[in-house]
Coordinates of N, CA, C and O in Angstrom, one line a residue:
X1 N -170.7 -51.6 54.9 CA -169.7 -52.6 54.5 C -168.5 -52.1 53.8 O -167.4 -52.5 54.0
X2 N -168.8 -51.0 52.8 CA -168.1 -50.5 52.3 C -166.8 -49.8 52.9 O -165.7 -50.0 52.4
X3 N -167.1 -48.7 54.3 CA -166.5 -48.4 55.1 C -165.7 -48.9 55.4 O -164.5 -48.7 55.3
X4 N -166.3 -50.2 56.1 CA -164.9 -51.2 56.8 C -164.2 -51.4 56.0 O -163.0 -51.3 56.4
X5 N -164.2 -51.7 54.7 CA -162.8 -51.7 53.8 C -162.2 -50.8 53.5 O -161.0 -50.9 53.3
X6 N -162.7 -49.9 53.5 CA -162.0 -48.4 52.8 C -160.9 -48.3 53.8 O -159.7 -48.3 53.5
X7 N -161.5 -48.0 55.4 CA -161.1 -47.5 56.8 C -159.0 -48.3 56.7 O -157.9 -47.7 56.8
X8 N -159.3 -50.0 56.4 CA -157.4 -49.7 56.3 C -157.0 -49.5 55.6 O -155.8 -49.5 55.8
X9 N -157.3 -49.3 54.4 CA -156.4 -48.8 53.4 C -156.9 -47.2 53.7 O -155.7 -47.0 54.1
X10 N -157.3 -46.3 53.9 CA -156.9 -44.6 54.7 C -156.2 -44.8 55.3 O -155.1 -44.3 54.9
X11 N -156.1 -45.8 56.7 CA -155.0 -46.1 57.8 C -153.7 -46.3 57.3 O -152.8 -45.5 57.4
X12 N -153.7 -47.4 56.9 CA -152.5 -47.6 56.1 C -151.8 -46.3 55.2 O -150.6 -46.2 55.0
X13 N -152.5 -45.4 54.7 CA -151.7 -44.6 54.0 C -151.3 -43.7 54.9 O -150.2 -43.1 54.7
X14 N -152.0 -43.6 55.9 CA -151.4 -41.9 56.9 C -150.5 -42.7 57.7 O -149.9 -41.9 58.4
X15 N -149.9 -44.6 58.0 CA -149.1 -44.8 59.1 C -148.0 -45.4 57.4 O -147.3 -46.4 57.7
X16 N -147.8 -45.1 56.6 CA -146.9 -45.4 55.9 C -145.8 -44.4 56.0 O -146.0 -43.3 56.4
X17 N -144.5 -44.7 55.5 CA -143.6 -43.5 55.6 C -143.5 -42.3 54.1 O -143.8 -42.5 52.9
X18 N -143.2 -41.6 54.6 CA -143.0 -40.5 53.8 C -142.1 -41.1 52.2 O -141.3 -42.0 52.3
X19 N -142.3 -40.4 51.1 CA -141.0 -40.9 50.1 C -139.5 -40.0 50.3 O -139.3 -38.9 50.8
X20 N -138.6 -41.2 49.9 CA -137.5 -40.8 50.2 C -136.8 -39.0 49.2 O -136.9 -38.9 48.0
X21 N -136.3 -38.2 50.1 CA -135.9 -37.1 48.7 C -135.0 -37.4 48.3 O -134.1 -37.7 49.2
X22 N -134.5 -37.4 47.0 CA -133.0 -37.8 46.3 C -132.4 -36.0 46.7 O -131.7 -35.9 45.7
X23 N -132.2 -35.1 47.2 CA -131.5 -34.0 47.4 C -130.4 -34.3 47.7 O -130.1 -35.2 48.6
X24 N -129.6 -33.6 46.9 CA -128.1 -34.6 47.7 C -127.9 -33.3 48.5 O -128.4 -32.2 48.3
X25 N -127.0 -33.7 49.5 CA -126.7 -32.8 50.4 C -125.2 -31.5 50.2 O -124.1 -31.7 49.7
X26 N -125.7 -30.4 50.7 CA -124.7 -29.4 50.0 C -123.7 -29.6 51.3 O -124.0 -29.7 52.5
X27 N -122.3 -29.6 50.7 CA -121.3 -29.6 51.6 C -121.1 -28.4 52.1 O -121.3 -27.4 51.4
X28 N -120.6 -28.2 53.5 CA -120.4 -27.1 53.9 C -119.1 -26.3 53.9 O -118.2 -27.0 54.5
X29 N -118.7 -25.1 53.5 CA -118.0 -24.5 53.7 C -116.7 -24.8 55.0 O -117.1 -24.8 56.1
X30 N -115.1 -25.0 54.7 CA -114.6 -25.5 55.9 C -114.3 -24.0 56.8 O -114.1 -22.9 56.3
X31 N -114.3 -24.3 58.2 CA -114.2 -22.7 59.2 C -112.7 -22.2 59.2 O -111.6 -22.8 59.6
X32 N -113.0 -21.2 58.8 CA -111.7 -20.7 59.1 C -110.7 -21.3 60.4 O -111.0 -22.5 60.6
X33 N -109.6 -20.9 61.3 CA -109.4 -21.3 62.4 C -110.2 -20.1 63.5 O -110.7 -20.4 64.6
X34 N -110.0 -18.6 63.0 CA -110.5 -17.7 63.9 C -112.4 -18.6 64.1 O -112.7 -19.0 65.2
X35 N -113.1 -18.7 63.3 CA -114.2 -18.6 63.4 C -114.6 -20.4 64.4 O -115.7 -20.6 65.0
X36 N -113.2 -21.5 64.3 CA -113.7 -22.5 64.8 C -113.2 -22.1 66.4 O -113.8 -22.4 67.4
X37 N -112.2 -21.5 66.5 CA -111.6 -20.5 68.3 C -113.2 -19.9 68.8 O -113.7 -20.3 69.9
X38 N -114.1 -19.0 67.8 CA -115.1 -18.5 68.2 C -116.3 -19.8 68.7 O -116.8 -19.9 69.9
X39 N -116.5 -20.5 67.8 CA -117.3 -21.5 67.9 C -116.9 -22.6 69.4 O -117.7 -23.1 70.1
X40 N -115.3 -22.6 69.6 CA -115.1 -23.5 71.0 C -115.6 -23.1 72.4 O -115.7 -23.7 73.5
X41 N -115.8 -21.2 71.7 CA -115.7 -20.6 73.1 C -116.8 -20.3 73.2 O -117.2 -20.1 74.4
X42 N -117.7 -20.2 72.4 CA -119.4 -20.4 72.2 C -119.7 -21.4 73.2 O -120.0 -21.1 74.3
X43 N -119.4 -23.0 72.6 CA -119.9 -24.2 72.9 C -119.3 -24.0 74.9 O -120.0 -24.3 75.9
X44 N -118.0 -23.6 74.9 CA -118.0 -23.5 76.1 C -118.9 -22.8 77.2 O -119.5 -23.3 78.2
X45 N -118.8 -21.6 76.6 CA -119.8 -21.2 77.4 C -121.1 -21.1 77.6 O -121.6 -20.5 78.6
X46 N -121.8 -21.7 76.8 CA -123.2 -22.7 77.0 C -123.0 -23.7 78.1 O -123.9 -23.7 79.0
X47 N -121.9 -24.8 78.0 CA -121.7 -25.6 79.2 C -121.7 -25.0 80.2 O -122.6 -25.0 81.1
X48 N -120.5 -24.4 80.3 CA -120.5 -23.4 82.3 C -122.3 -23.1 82.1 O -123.0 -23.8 83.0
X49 N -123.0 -22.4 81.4 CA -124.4 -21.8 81.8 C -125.1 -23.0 82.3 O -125.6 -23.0 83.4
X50 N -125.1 -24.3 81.4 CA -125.7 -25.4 81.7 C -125.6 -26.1 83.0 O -126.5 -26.5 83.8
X51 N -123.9 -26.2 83.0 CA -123.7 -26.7 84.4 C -123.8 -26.0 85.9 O -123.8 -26.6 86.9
X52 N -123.8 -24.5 85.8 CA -124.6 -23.3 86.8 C -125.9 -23.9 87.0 O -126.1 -24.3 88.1
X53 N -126.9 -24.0 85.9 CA -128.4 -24.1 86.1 C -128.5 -25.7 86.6 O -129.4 -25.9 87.3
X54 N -127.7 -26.6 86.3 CA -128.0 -27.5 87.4 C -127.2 -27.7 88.5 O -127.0 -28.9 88.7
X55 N -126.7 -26.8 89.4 CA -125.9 -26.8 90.3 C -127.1 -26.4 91.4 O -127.3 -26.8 92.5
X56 N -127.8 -25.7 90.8 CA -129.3 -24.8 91.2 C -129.7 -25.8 92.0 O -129.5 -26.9 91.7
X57 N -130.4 -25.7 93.3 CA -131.7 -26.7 94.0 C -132.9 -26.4 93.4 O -133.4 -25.4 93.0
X58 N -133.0 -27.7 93.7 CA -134.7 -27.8 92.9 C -135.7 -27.7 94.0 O -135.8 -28.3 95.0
X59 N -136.5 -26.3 93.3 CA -137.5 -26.0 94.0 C -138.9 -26.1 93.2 O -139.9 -25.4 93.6
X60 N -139.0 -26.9 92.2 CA -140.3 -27.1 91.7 C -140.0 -27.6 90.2 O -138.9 -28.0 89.8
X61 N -141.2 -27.7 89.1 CA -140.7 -27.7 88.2 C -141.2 -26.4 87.3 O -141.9 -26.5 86.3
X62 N -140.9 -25.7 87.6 CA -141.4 -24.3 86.9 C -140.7 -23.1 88.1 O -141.3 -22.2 88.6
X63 N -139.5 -23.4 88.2 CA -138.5 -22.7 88.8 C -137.3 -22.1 87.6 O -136.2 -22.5 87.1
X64 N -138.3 -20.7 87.6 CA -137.1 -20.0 86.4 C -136.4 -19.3 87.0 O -136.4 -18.2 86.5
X65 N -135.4 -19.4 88.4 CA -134.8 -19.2 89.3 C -133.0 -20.2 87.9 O -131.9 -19.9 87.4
X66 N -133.5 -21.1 87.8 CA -132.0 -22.0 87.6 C -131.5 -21.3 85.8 O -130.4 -21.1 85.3
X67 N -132.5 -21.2 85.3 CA -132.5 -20.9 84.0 C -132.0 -19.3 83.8 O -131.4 -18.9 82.7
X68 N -132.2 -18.6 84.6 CA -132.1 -17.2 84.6 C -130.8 -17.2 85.0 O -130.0 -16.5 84.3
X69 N -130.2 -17.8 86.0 CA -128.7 -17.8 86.6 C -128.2 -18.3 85.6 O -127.1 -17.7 85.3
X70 N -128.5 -19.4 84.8 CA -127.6 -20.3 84.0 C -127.5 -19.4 82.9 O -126.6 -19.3 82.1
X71 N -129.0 -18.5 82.7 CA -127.8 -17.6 81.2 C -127.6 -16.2 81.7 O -127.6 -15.2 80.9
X72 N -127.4 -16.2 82.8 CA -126.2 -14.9 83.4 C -124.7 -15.6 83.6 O -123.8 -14.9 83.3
X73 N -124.4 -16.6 84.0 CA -123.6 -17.3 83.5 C -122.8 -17.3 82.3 O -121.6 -17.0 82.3
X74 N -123.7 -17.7 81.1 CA -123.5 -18.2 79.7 C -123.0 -16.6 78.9 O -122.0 -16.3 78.3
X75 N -124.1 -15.6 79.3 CA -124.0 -14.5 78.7 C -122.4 -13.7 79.3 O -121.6 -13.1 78.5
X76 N -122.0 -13.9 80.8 CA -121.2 -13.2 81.4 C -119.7 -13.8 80.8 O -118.7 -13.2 80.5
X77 N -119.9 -15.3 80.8 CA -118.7 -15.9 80.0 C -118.5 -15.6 78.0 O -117.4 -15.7 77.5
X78 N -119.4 -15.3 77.4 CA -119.5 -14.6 76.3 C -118.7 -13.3 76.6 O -117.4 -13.3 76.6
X79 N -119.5 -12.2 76.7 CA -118.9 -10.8 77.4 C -117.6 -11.2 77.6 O -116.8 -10.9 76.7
X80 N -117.1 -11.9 78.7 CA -115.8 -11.9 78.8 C -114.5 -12.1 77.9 O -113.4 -11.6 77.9
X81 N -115.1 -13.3 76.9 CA -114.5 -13.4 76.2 C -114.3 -12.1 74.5 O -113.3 -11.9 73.9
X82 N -115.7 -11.6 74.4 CA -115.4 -10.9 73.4 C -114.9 -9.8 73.9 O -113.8 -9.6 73.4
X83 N -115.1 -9.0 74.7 CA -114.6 -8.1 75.3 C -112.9 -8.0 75.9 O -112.3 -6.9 76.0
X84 N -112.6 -9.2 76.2 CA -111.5 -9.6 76.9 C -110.7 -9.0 78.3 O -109.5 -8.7 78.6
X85 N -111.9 -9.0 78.7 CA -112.3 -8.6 80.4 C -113.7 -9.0 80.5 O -114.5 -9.4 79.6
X86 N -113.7 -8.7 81.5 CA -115.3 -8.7 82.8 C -115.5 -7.6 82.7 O -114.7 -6.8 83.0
X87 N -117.2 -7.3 81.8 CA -118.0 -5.8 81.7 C -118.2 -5.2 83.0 O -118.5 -4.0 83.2
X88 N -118.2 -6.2 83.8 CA -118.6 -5.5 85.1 C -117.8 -5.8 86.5 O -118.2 -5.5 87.7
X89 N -116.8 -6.3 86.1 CA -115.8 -5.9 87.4 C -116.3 -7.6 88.0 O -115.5 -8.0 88.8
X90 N -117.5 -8.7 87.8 CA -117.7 -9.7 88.7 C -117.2 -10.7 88.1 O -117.7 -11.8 88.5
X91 N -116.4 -10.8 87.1 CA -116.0 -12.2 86.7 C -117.1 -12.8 85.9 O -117.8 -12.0 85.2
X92 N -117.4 -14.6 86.0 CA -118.0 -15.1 85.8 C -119.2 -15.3 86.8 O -120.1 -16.2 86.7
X93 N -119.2 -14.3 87.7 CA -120.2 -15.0 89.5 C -121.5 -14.6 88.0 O -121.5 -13.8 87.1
X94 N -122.9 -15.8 88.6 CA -124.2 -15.7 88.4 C -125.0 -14.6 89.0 O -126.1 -14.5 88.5
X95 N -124.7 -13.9 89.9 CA -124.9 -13.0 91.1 C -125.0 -11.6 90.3 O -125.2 -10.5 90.9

């Protein structure tokens, strides 16, 4: 008899929410403009990889065929940009 009481108040404490932290939050540092130019061309070139890997046909779901193109892609649009050429003469091609 005892149990059955105990059992929701344990329940109740593991489906209650956590306490709140008073941490106040640290502001961040504002970016330079060179480092926010670095950051657009970052974010860019994750998209092109993204949008390569689903341009991909789907041949299953455990096709690391799309993900492998999409960061030859991502990586080749990087390269290009820090380097300021194509390391290897192909552009952006996934190939």
């Amino acid at each position: 008899m005892f149990r059955l009481i105990l059992l929701p108040l344990l329940l109740s404490g593991c489906v209650a929410p956590p306490a709140a932290q008073d941490a106040p939050e640290v502001p961040r540092p504002a970016l330079s403009e060179e480092a926010r130019r670095e950051r657009a061309i970052e974010l860019e070139c994750i998209r092109q990889g993204e949008i390569a890997e689903r341009q991909q046909p789907w041949l299953g779901a455990n096709n690391p065929r799309a993900a492998v193109i999409g960061a030859r892609v991502r990586n080749s649009c990087l390269d290009y940009h820090h380097r300021g050429r194509a390391s290897d003469g192909r552009g952006l091609s996934p190939y």
